[in-house]
Amino acid sequence: MGARKTTHRNRRPHAVIIGMMGAGKTRVGKEIAHMIRIPFADADIEIEREVGMKIPAYFEKYGERAFRKVEAELIADYLEDFEGIFSLGGGAPMTPSTQDALARYIDQGGRVVYLDADPAEAMERANRGGGRPMLNGDGNARWKKLFKERDPVFRRVANVHVRTRGLTPQGAAKKVIDMVAERTVHVTGAAIEPYDVAIGEGAMNHLVEVLGNKPHKIALIHTQSVQRHSDRARALLRQGGYEVSEIVIPDAEMGKTITVANGIWERLGNEGFTRSDAVVGLGGGAATDLAGFVAATWMRGVRYVNCPTSLLAMVDASTGGKTGINTPQGKNLVGSFYTPAGVLADTKTLATLPNDIFIEGLGEVAKSGFIGDPEILTILESHADELRGFDGSSFLGSPLEDVVSELIERTVTVKAHHVSSDLKEKGLREFLNYGHTLGHAIEKLEHFRWRHGNAVAVGMVYAAELAHILGYIDQDLVDYHRSLLSSLGLPTSWNGGSFEDVLALMHRDKKARGNQLRFVVLDSIGHVVHLDNPPVDAVEEAFRRIQH
Ligand SMILES: NC(=O)c1ccc[n+]([C@@H]2O[C@H](COP(=O)([O-])OP(=O)(O)OC[C@H]3O[C@@H](n4cnc5c(N)ncnc54)[C@H](O)[C@@H]3O)[C@@H](O)[C@H]2O)c1
Ligand SMILES: O=C(O)C(=O)C[C@@H](O)[C@H](O)[C@H](O)COP(=O)(O)O
């Protein structure tokens, strides 16, 4: 029967499309299948083939109940044994057994796409040509009634919601393809209002959905270097009906200052931002840290969404709610724990990311591998050459994009795990600071000319040396730090300052307690321990070993 086969049991649709009659499920479904070169099946056509008659005739002869039974059985079979794009009839998701089958399919990683079209267009298309028993009589009134019943069910049973208003069938198909390929990490925990990190090409399209309908004004905070991406965000925000105040901040660490924050508070005040308005932070980690800090402090906290555009911001800075600014005394010394409403890591933005800034981000990726997910290290090792050679202009659609998306998903998952039970960093979350005790000191002593991820890379080698000197790990693991990080193009040594200067800054690290230094070190890959008040000669000897 059709494309259905019954021999292999581990097959399942690439995506299942549901939606109202006339939404374009068949047209868009065929387009998607054509674009990604996989089969397409339409449940209604397969039913007609199976029962040997047209659906209106079947309805007339046996009634809706009999039709729904045949339909549910056929859908259950296809969900277990069809590899392609599968579109369902408009009423199919209303059958409880089909809802259960779709839930099982989603549990196994499936994507049920609600194709949400413009109602006027869908109604017009559905009534065109007749042949729809559910619309007999006053077609428009019937469609509207069905929409009222079905829309809440579609929203509940689908895990991908695609609005197609204003899009051509090709445009809608491309949107579905991007959204189906998207990865999501859910961040939750006792003190956290849950939110999602969406990762993929087109993730920024969720902006309006995540901001919701309460805000009227949006402060879109970004640096000049990502103007092209903020133009896109601004267009999406305006389409969503918000009033947008674009706020361009100085680049990188120059943006993470009290002067910049104060300038933004003044603007928000002058422009009448209220507590129901919101902030969008778009850019590298410095921009998202600053935007989050402004959101946390304006009127004691307004909604904010991060749109990270550097690898480092995607894997680390944009998630977890650490917001803040630097002071003349050191890195991130002022700030607050303030959770975003959502994070949209749109991989399209990586197309403009310079190679050195991409590589820097790999420092935090490797950190997550060392502290929590050894598979990350395996992926980094296997793709070191391609990662080191990252070129934004040929990145989108390349095999590397999938590798990078997986690294982002895994790294964010490690972060979400540490944040979920310890938002305010009382213990477990400190493990995310692996490599940062020395790393932040280097950044400060280099007047922030050293990039954060590079400083953290050296800081991890330092932490590994310290752990080795104190007997936590063997020399092989120290050597592995050096070989992996340098294979990615990251630095593993530093000779830009004295031990006395470094020590003084490490005493100002937020993990320090009183006069006691506090590090996090590995005792094996994936297992981190606190190291309180280590002997100063070990601290100095480890420093000597990371110098040239
Ligand atoms: N809050 C947290 O949990 C957390 C975690 C890790 C790092 N951080 C902070 O993040 C910052 C480092 O982030 P970063 O590495 O992204 O540095 P960054 O923000 O300084 O960005 C690096 C440079 O790349 C540019 N850039 C970013 N995206 C671009 C794009 N798509 N195309 C072209 N240029 C682009 C930026 O404008 C900047 O010039 C540090 O301040 C660090 O302390 C915070
Ligand atoms: O989220 C955390 O917790 C981290 O420590 C993540 C770090 O990678 C990040 O650099 C963070 O900004 C460091 O914060 P700080 O508290 O050491 O300033």
PDB file of N, CA, C and O and ligand atoms in Angstrom, residues 289 316 319 322 331-332 364 367 415 419 425 429 432-433 436 440 452 509-510, ligand 2:
ATOM      1  N   ASP A 289      25.318  39.600  28.623  1.00  0.00           N
ATOM      2  CA  ASP A 289      25.525  39.834  30.069  1.00  0.00           C
ATOM      3  C   ASP A 289      25.006  41.220  30.465  1.00  0.00           C
ATOM      4  O   ASP A 289      24.347  41.388  31.493  1.00  0.00           O
ATOM      5  N   ASP A 316      27.096  29.216  26.398  1.00  0.00           N
ATOM      6  CA  ASP A 316      27.315  29.504  27.809  1.00  0.00           C
ATOM      7  C   ASP A 316      26.648  30.785  28.288  1.00  0.00           C
ATOM      8  O   ASP A 316      25.679  30.754  29.071  1.00  0.00           O
ATOM      9  N   THR A 319      22.690  31.581  28.705  1.00  0.00           N
ATOM     10  CA  THR A 319      21.830  30.700  29.498  1.00  0.00           C
ATOM     11  C   THR A 319      22.281  30.701  30.952  1.00  0.00           C
ATOM     12  O   THR A 319      23.468  30.831  31.228  1.00  0.00           O
ATOM     13  N   LYS A 322      23.318  34.328  34.777  1.00  0.00           N
ATOM     14  CA  LYS A 322      24.358  35.186  35.360  1.00  0.00           C
ATOM     15  C   LYS A 322      24.429  36.432  34.507  1.00  0.00           C
ATOM     16  O   LYS A 322      24.784  36.364  33.324  1.00  0.00           O
ATOM     17  N   LYS A 331      36.595  41.213  36.890  1.00  0.00           N
ATOM     18  CA  LYS A 331      35.587  40.724  35.952  1.00  0.00           C
ATOM     19  C   LYS A 331      34.273  40.378  36.664  1.00  0.00           C
ATOM     20  O   LYS A 331      34.283  39.718  37.710  1.00  0.00           O
ATOM     21  N   ASN A 332      33.161  40.781  36.103  1.00  0.00           N
ATOM     22  CA  ASN A 332      31.822  40.378  36.566  1.00  0.00           C
ATOM     23  C   ASN A 332      31.613  40.605  38.057  1.00  0.00           C
ATOM     24  O   ASN A 332      30.930  39.810  38.713  1.00  0.00           O
ATOM     25  N   GLU A 364      34.917  27.193  26.081  1.00  0.00           N
ATOM     26  CA  GLU A 364      33.828  26.864  27.022  1.00  0.00           C
ATOM     27  C   GLU A 364      33.179  25.521  26.652  1.00  0.00           C
ATOM     28  O   GLU A 364      32.671  24.813  27.514  1.00  0.00           O
ATOM     29  N   LYS A 367      35.390  22.997  28.141  1.00  0.00           N
ATOM     30  CA  LYS A 367      35.179  23.004  29.600  1.00  0.00           C
ATOM     31  C   LYS A 367      34.005  22.094  29.978  1.00  0.00           C
ATOM     32  O   LYS A 367      34.109  21.274  30.894  1.00  0.00           O
ATOM     33  N   LYS A 415      25.289  22.883  31.095  1.00  0.00           N
ATOM     34  CA  LYS A 415      25.052  24.116  31.867  1.00  0.00           C
ATOM     35  C   LYS A 415      23.704  24.039  32.592  1.00  0.00           C
ATOM     36  O   LYS A 415      23.612  24.346  33.788  1.00  0.00           O
ATOM     37  N   VAL A 419      22.906  24.493  36.615  1.00  0.00           N
ATOM     38  CA  VAL A 419      22.142  25.651  37.058  1.00  0.00           C
ATOM     39  C   VAL A 419      20.845  25.224  37.736  1.00  0.00           C
ATOM     40  O   VAL A 419      20.360  25.871  38.656  1.00  0.00           O
ATOM     41  N   GLU A 425      24.566  29.606  42.764  1.00  0.00           N
ATOM     42  CA  GLU A 425      25.966  29.198  42.873  1.00  0.00           C
ATOM     43  C   GLU A 425      26.455  29.009  44.310  1.00  0.00           C
ATOM     44  O   GLU A 425      27.394  29.664  44.756  1.00  0.00           O
ATOM     45  N   ARG A 429      27.011  24.647  40.945  1.00  0.00           N
ATOM     46  CA  ARG A 429      27.190  25.563  39.811  1.00  0.00           C
ATOM     47  C   ARG A 429      28.637  26.046  39.693  1.00  0.00           C
ATOM     48  O   ARG A 429      29.095  26.393  38.604  1.00  0.00           O
ATOM     49  N   LEU A 432      30.960  25.020  36.882  1.00  0.00           N
ATOM     50  CA  LEU A 432      30.972  25.683  35.568  1.00  0.00           C
ATOM     51  C   LEU A 432      32.104  26.704  35.488  1.00  0.00           C
ATOM     52  O   LEU A 432      32.400  27.230  34.420  1.00  0.00           O
ATOM     53  N   ASN A 433      32.701  26.989  36.633  1.00  0.00           N
ATOM     54  CA  ASN A 433      33.778  27.972  36.694  1.00  0.00           C
ATOM     55  C   ASN A 433      35.150  27.322  36.473  1.00  0.00           C
ATOM     56  O   ASN A 433      36.189  27.961  36.664  1.00  0.00           O
ATOM     57  N   HIS A 436      38.232  29.203  35.273  1.00  0.00           N
ATOM     58  CA  HIS A 436      37.947  30.644  35.299  1.00  0.00           C
ATOM     59  C   HIS A 436      38.733  31.401  36.362  1.00  0.00           C
ATOM     60  O   HIS A 436      38.860  32.623  36.270  1.00  0.00           O
ATOM     61  N   HIS A 440      39.939  34.577  34.525  1.00  0.00           N
ATOM     62  CA  HIS A 440      39.493  35.959  34.743  1.00  0.00           C
ATOM     63  C   HIS A 440      40.664  36.874  35.106  1.00  0.00           C
ATOM     64  O   HIS A 440      40.684  38.050  34.723  1.00  0.00           O
ATOM     65  N   HIS A 452      37.816  35.929  26.345  1.00  0.00           N
ATOM     66  CA  HIS A 452      37.418  35.145  27.520  1.00  0.00           C
ATOM     67  C   HIS A 452      37.702  33.646  27.344  1.00  0.00           C
ATOM     68  O   HIS A 452      38.313  33.003  28.197  1.00  0.00           O
ATOM     69  N   ASP A 509      38.388  36.550  43.215  1.00  0.00           N
ATOM     70  CA  ASP A 509      37.436  35.695  42.490  1.00  0.00           C
ATOM     71  C   ASP A 509      36.217  35.443  43.386  1.00  0.00           C
ATOM     72  O   ASP A 509      36.344  35.365  44.607  1.00  0.00           O
ATOM     73  N   LYS A 510      35.064  35.306  42.746  1.00  0.00           N
ATOM     74  CA  LYS A 510      33.841  35.153  43.545  1.00  0.00           C
ATOM     75  C   LYS A 510      33.774  33.820  44.296  1.00  0.00           C
ATOM     76  O   LYS A 510      32.976  33.662  45.203  1.00  0.00           O
TER      77      LYS A 510
HETATM   78  O1  LIG B   2      27.337  30.078  34.623  1.00  0.00           O
HETATM   79  C1  LIG B   2      28.243  29.941  35.428  1.00  0.00           C
HETATM   80  O2  LIG B   2      28.034  29.726  36.616  1.00  0.00           O
HETATM   81  C2  LIG B   2      29.641  30.052  34.998  1.00  0.00           C
HETATM   82  O3  LIG B   2      30.526  30.091  35.814  1.00  0.00           O
HETATM   83  C3  LIG B   2      29.889  30.098  33.532  1.00  0.00           C
HETATM   84  C4  LIG B   2      31.213  30.713  33.168  1.00  0.00           C
HETATM   85  O4  LIG B   2      31.633  30.019  31.999  1.00  0.00           O
HETATM   86  C5  LIG B   2      31.114  32.198  32.828  1.00  0.00           C
HETATM   87  O5  LIG B   2      32.319  32.662  32.321  1.00  0.00           O
HETATM   88  C6  LIG B   2      30.631  33.103  33.899  1.00  0.00           C
HETATM   89  O6  LIG B   2      30.422  34.395  33.403  1.00  0.00           O
HETATM   90  C7  LIG B   2      31.606  33.246  35.009  1.00  0.00           C
HETATM   91  O7  LIG B   2      30.987  33.907  36.040  1.00  0.00           O
HETATM   92  P1  LIG B   2      31.731  34.417  37.323  1.00  0.00           P
HETATM   93  O8  LIG B   2      30.737  34.261  38.397  1.00  0.00           O
HETATM   94  O9  LIG B   2      32.962  33.605  37.527  1.00  0.00           O
HETATM   95  O10 LIG B   2      32.035  35.819  37.066  1.00  0.00           O
END
